CSV table of C-alpha atoms in Angstrom, one decimal:
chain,number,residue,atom,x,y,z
A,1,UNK,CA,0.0,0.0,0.0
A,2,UNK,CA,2.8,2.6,1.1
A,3,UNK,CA,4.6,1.1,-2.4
A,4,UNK,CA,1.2,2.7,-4.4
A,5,UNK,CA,0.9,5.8,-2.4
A,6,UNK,CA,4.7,6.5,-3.2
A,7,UNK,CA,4.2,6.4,-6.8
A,8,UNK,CA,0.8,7.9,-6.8
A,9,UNK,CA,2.5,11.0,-5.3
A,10,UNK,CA,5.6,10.8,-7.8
A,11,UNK,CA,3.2,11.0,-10.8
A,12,UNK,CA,1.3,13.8,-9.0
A,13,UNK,CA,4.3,15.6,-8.9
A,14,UNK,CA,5.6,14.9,-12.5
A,15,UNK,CA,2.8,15.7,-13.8
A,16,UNK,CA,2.5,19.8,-12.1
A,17,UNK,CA,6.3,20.1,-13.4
A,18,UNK,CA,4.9,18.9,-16.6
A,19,UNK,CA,1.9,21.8,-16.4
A,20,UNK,CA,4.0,24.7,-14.7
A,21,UNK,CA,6.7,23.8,-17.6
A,22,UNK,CA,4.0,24.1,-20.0
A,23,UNK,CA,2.6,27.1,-18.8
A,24,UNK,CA,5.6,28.9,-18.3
A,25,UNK,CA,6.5,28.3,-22.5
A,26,UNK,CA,3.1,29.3,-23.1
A,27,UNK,CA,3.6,32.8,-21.3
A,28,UNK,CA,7.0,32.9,-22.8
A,29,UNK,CA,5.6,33.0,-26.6
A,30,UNK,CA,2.5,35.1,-25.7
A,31,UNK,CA,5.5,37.5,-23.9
A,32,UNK,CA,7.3,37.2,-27.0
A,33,UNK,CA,4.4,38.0,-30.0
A,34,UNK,CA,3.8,40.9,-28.2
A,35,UNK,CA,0.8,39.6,-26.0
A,36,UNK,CA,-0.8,37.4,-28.7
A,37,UNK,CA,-1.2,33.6,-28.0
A,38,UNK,CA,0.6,31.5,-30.5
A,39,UNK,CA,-1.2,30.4,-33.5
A,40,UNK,CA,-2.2,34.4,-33.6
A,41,UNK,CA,-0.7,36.6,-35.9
A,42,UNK,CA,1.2,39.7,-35.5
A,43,UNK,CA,1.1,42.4,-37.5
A,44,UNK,CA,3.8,45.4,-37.2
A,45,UNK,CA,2.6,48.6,-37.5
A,46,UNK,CA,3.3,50.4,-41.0
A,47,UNK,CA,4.2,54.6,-42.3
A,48,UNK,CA,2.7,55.6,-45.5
A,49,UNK,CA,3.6,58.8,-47.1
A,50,UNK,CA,1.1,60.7,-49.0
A,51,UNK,CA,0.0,63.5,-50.4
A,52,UNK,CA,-1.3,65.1,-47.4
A,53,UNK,CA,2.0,64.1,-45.5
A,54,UNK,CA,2.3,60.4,-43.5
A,55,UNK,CA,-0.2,58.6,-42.1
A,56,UNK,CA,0.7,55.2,-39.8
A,57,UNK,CA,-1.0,52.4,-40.1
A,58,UNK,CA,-1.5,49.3,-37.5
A,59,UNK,CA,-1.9,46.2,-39.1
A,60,UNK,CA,-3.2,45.2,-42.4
A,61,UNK,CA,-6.6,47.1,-42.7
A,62,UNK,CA,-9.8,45.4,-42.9
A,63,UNK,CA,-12.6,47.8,-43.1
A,64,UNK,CA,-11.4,50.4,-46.3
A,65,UNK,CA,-13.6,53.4,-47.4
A,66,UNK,CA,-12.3,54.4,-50.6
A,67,UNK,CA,-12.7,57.8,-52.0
A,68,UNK,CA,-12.7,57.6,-55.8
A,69,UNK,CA,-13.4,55.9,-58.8
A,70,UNK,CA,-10.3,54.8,-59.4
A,71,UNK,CA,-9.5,53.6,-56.3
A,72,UNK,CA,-12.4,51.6,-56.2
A,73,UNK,CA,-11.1,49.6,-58.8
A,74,UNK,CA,-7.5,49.3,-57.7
A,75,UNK,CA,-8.8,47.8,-54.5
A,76,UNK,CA,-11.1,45.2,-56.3
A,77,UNK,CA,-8.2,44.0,-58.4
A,78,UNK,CA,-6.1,43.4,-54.9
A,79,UNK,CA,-9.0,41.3,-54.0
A,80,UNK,CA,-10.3,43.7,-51.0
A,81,UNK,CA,-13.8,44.3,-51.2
A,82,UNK,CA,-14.4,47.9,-49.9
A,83,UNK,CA,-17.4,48.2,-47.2
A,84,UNK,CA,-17.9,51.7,-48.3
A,85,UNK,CA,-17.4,53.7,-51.4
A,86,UNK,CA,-18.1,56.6,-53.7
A,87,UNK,CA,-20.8,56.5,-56.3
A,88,UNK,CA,-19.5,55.4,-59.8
A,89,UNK,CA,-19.8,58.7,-62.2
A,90,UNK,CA,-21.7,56.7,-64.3
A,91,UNK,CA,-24.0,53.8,-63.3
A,92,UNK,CA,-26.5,53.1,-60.6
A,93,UNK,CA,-24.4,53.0,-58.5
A,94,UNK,CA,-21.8,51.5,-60.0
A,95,UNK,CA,-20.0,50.9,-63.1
A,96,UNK,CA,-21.5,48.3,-65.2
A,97,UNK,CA,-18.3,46.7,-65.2
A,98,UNK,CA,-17.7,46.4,-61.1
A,99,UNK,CA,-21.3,46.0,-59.7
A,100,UNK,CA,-21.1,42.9,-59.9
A,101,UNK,CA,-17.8,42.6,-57.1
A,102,UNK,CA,-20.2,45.7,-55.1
A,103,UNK,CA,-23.0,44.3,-53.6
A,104,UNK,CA,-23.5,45.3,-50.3
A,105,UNK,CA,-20.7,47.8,-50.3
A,106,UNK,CA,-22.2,51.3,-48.9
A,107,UNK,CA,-22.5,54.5,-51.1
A,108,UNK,CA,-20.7,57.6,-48.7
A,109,UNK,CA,-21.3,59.8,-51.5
A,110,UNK,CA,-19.2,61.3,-54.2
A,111,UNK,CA,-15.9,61.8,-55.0
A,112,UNK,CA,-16.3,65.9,-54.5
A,113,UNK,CA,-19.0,65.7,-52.0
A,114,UNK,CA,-18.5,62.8,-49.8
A,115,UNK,CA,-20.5,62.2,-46.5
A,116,UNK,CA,-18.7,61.9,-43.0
A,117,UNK,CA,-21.6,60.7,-41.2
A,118,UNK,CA,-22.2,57.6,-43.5
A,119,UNK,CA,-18.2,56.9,-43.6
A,120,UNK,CA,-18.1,57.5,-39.5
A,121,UNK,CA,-20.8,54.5,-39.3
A,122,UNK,CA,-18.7,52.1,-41.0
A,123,UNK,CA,-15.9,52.3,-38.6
A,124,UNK,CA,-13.2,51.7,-41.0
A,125,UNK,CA,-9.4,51.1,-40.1
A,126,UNK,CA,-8.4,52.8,-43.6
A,127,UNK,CA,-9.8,55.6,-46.0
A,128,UNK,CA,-8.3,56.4,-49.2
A,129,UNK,CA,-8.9,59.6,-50.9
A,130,UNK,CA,-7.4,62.6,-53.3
A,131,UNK,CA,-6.1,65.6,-52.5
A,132,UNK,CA,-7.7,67.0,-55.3
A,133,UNK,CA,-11.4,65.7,-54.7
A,134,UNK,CA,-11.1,65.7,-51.3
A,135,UNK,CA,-8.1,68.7,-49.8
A,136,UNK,CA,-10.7,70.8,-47.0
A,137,UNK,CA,-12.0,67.5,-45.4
A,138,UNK,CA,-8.6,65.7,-44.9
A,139,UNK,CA,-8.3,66.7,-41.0
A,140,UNK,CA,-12.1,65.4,-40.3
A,141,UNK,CA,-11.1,61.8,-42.5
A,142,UNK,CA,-8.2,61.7,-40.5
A,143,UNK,CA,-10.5,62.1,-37.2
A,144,UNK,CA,-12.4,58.7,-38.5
A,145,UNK,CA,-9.3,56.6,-39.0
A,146,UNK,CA,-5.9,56.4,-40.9
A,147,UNK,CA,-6.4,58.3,-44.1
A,148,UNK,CA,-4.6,58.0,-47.0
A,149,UNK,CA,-4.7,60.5,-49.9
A,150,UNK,CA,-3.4,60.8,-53.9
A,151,UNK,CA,-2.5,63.4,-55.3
A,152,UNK,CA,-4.2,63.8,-58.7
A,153,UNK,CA,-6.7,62.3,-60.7
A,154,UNK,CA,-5.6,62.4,-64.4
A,155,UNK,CA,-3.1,59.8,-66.1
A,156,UNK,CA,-1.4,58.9,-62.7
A,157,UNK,CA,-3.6,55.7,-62.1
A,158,UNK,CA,-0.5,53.6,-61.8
A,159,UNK,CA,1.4,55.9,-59.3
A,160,UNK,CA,-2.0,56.1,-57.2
A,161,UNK,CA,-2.5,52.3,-57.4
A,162,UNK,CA,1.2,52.0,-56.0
A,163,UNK,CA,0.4,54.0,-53.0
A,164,UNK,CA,-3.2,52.3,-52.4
A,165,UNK,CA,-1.2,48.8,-52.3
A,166,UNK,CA,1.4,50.3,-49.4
A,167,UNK,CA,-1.9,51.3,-47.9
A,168,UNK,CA,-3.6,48.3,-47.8
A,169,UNK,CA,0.1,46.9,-47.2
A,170,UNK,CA,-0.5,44.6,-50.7
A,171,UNK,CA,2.4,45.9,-51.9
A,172,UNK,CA,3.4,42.3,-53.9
A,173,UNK,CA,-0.7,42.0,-54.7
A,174,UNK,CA,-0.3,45.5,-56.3
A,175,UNK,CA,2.9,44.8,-57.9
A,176,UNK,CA,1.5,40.9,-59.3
A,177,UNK,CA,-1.6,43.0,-61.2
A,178,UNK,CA,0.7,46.1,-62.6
A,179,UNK,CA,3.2,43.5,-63.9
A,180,UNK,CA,-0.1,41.6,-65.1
A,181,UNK,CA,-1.1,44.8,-66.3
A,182,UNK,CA,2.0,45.7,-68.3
A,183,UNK,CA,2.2,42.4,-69.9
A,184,UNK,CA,-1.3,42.8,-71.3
A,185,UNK,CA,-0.1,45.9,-73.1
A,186,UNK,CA,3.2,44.3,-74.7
A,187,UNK,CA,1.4,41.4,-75.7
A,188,UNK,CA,-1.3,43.6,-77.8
A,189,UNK,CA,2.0,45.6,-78.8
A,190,UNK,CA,3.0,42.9,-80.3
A,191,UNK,CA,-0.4,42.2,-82.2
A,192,UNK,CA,-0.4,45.5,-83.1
A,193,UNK,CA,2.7,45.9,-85.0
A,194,UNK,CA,3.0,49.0,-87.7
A,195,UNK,CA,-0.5,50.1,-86.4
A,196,UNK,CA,0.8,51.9,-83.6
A,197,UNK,CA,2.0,54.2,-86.5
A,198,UNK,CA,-0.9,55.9,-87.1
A,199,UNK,CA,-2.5,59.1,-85.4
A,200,UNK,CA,-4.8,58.8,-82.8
A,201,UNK,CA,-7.5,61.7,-81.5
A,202,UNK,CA,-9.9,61.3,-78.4
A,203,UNK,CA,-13.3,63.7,-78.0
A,204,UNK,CA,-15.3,63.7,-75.3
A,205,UNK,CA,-19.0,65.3,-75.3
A,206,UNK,CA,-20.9,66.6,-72.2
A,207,UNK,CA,-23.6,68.8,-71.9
A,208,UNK,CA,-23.2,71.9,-74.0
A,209,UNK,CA,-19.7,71.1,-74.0
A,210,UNK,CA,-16.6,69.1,-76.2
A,211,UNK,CA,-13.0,68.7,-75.7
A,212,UNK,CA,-9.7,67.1,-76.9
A,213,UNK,CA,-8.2,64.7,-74.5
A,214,UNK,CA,-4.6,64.1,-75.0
A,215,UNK,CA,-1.2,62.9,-73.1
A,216,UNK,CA,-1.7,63.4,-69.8
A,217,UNK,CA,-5.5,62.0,-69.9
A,218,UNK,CA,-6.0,58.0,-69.0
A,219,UNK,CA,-6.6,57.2,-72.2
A,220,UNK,CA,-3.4,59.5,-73.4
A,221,UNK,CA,-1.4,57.4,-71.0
A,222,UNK,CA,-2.2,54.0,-72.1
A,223,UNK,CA,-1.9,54.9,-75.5
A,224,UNK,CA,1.6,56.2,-75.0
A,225,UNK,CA,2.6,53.3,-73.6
A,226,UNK,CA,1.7,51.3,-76.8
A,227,UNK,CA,3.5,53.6,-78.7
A,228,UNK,CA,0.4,55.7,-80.5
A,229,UNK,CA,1.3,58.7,-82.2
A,230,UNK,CA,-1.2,61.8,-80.9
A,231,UNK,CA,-2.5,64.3,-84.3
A,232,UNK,CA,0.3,67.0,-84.8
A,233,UNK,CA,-2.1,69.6,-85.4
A,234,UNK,CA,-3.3,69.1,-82.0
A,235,UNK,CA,-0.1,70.1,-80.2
A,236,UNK,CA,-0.5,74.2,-81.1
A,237,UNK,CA,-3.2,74.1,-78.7
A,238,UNK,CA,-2.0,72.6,-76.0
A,239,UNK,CA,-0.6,75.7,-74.6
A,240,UNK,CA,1.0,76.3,-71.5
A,241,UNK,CA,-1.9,78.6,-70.4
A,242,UNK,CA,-4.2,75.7,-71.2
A,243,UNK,CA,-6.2,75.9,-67.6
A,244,UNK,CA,-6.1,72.0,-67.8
A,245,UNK,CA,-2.5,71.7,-69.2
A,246,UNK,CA,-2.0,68.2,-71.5
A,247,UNK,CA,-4.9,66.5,-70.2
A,248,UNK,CA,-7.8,68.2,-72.6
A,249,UNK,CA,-9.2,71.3,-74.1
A,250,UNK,CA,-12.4,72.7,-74.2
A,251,UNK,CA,-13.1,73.8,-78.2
A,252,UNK,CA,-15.8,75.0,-80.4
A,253,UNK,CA,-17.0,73.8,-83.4
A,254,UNK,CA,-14.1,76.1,-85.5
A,255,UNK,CA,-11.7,73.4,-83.9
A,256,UNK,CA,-13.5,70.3,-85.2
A,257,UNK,CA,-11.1,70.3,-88.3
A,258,UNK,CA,-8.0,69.6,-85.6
A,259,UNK,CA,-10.0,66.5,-84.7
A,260,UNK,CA,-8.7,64.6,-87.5
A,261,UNK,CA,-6.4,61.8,-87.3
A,262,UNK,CA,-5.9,58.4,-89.3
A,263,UNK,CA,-7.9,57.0,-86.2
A,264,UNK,CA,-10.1,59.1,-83.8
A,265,UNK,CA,-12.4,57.9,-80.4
A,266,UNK,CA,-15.1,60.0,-79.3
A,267,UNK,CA,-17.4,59.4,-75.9
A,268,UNK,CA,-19.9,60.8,-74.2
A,269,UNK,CA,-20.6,61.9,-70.4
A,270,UNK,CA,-24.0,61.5,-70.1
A,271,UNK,CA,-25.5,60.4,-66.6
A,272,UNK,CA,-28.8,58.0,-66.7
A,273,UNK,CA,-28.6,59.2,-70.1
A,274,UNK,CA,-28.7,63.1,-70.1
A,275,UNK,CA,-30.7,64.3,-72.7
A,276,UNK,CA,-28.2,67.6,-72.9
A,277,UNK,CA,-25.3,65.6,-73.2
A,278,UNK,CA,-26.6,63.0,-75.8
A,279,UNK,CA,-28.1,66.3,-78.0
A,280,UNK,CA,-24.3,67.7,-77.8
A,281,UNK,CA,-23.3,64.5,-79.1
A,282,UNK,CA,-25.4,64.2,-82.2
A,283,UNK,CA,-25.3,68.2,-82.8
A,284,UNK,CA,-21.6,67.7,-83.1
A,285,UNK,CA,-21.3,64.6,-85.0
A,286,UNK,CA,-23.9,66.0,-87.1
A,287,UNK,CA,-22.0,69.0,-88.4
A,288,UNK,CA,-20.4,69.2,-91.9
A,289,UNK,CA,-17.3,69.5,-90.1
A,290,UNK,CA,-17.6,66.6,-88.5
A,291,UNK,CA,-18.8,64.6,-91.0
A,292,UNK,CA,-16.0,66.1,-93.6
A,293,UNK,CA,-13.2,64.9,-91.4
A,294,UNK,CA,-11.0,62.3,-93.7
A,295,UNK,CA,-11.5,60.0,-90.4
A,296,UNK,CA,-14.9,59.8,-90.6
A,297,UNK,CA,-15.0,59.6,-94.1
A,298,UNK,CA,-12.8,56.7,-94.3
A,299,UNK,CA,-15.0,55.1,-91.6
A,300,UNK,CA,-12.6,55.2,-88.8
A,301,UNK,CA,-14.2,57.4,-86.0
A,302,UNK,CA,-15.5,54.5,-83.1
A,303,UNK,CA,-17.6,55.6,-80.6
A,304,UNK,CA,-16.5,54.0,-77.5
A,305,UNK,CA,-17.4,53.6,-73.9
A,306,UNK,CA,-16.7,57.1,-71.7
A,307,UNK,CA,-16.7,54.6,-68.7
A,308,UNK,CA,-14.1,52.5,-69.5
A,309,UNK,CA,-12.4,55.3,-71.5
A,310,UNK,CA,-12.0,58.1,-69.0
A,311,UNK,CA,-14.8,58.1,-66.4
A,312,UNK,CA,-13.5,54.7,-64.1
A,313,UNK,CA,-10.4,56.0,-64.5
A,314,UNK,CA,-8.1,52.4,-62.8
A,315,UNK,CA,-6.8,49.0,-63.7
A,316,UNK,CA,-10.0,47.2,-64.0
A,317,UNK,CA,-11.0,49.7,-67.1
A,318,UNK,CA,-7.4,49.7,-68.6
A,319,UNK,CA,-7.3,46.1,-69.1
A,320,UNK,CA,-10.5,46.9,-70.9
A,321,UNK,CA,-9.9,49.8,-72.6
A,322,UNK,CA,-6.9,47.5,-74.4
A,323,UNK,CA,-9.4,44.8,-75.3
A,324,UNK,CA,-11.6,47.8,-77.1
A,325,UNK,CA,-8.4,48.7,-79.0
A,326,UNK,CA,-7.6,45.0,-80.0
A,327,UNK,CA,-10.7,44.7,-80.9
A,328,UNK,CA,-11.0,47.9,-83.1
A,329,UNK,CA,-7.3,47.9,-84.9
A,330,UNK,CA,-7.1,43.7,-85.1
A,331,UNK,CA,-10.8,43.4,-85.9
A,332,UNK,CA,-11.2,42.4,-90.1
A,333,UNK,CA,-13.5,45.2,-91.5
């Protein structure tokens, strides 16, 4: 009997070393990840510089409000699925080509009037916005959570989406879709051959309104990159005192003739199809000088989607604005 309880109380013992031992690792790796039990991970906080200065960031961020079009899309090709965002420009309310990756995501508003209240509610760990759209509200975004900001809105889609992947620390995400990106466009290069030769032009109509878009524009950008000439005639107006420098002009009719090209695109801005905008349109295409214009003659003036051409404005519509141009130039008339 004495012979049972002696080894009753050995294996008693043995077994609180075993659970104090046990214990004390246990504390040991919580101690050492920073108070998070293994298993859990830990995520180092993060300094993103910006256009409104540096904002730090704890943690990859898991609730995003994002501010514009553009960065709308950027964030949907890294895979994160925004619980708030502006209204698409065109679409209600989104871009034909997202709403189907937006359902349940919150409208906060619109790119130059967004709502504080609505983006407050969401409690997000991460905003991203513009300086541009966004500049006098900055301090009361910041308030909310971490804010991130661009700086412009025109052909920089590539720098912007750069900065949104540091943001949303997916910087080899962001850097896996440019590449995919930039692939895309040498391959249709390729395809293209001589073609990228010719002359391009780009119109846009609005309401009571038409302009040129050229380098600086998204579509400028993308057609630089594939090595598109832009109409020489064009250049003479693109002054330095042009109030929206390289990235379009507003003209009248007199300038119609400097539309010309060997290849010209023309869309139109025209919310839940705006009667104005859709009568500029067909006033303008309607004109003799429009309709004496060697492009339109020769059958090459394509009217093409102002979405996906200018409007969306990120990677989502690039890639597709490079499957309307394969489709147009490799297309057999």
């Amino acid at each position: 009997m004495n012979t049972y309880r002696h080894k009753f109380s050995f294996l008693l013992t043995l077994l609180t070393v075993l659970v104090l031992a046990l214990a004390a690792c246990g504390n040991a790796n919580e101690k050492e990840n920073g108070g998070k039990k293994e298993g859990e991970s830990k995520e180092e906080a993060y300094t993103v510089e910006h256009a409104m200065g540096k904002t730090e960031i704890k943690g990859t961020p898991k609730r995003v409000v994002v501010l514009t079009n553009e960065g709308t899309e950027a964030l949907l090709a890294m895979g994160v699925k925004p619980v708030g965002a502006v209204q698409s420009w065109l679409g209600d309310p989104w871009y034909d080509h997202i709403k189907g990756d937006m359902e349940d995501v919150e409208v906060v508003g619109v790119e130059h009037e967004v709502t504080l209240e609505k983006i407050a509610a969401l409690k997000p760990d991460l905003i991203i916005g513009n300086k541009m759209r966004q500049e006098a509200v900055y301090d009361k975004l910041s308030a909310i959570a971490p804010t991130v900001f661009s700086e412009t809105l025109r052909g920089d889609w590539k720098e912007n989406f750069k900065l949104y992947a540091k943001a949303l620390n997916h910087e080899e995400k962001g850097n896996e879709v440019l590449s995919q990106f930039d692939a895309h466009v040498e391959e249709l290069k390729q395809q293209l051959g001589d073609k990228v030769n010719q002359e391009v032009s780009v119109v846009r109509f609005m309401a009571g309104n038409a302009r040129i878009y050229y380098t600086d524009s998204f579509s400028g950008v993308i057609f630089d990159q594939l090595g598109f000439k832009r109409v020489k005639e064009q250049e003479e107006i693109f002054t330095a005192d042009n109030k929206l420098g390289n990235l379009a002009i507003d003209v009248g009719k007199e300038v119609i003739p400097k539309m010309d090209g060997d290849v010209l695109f023309y869309f139109t801005y025209a919310p839940v199809n705006d009667p104005k905008a859709l009568a500029t349109e067909k006033e303008w295409t309607s004109d003799p000088l429009w309709k004496n214009l060697s492009v339109v003659k020769n059958g090459n003036a394509h009217q093409v989607s102002d979405a996906i051409w200018n409007t969306a404005g990120g990677v989502l519509a690039a890639n597709l604005m490079l499957d309307d141009v394969e489709e147009i130039f490799l297309t057999e008339k």
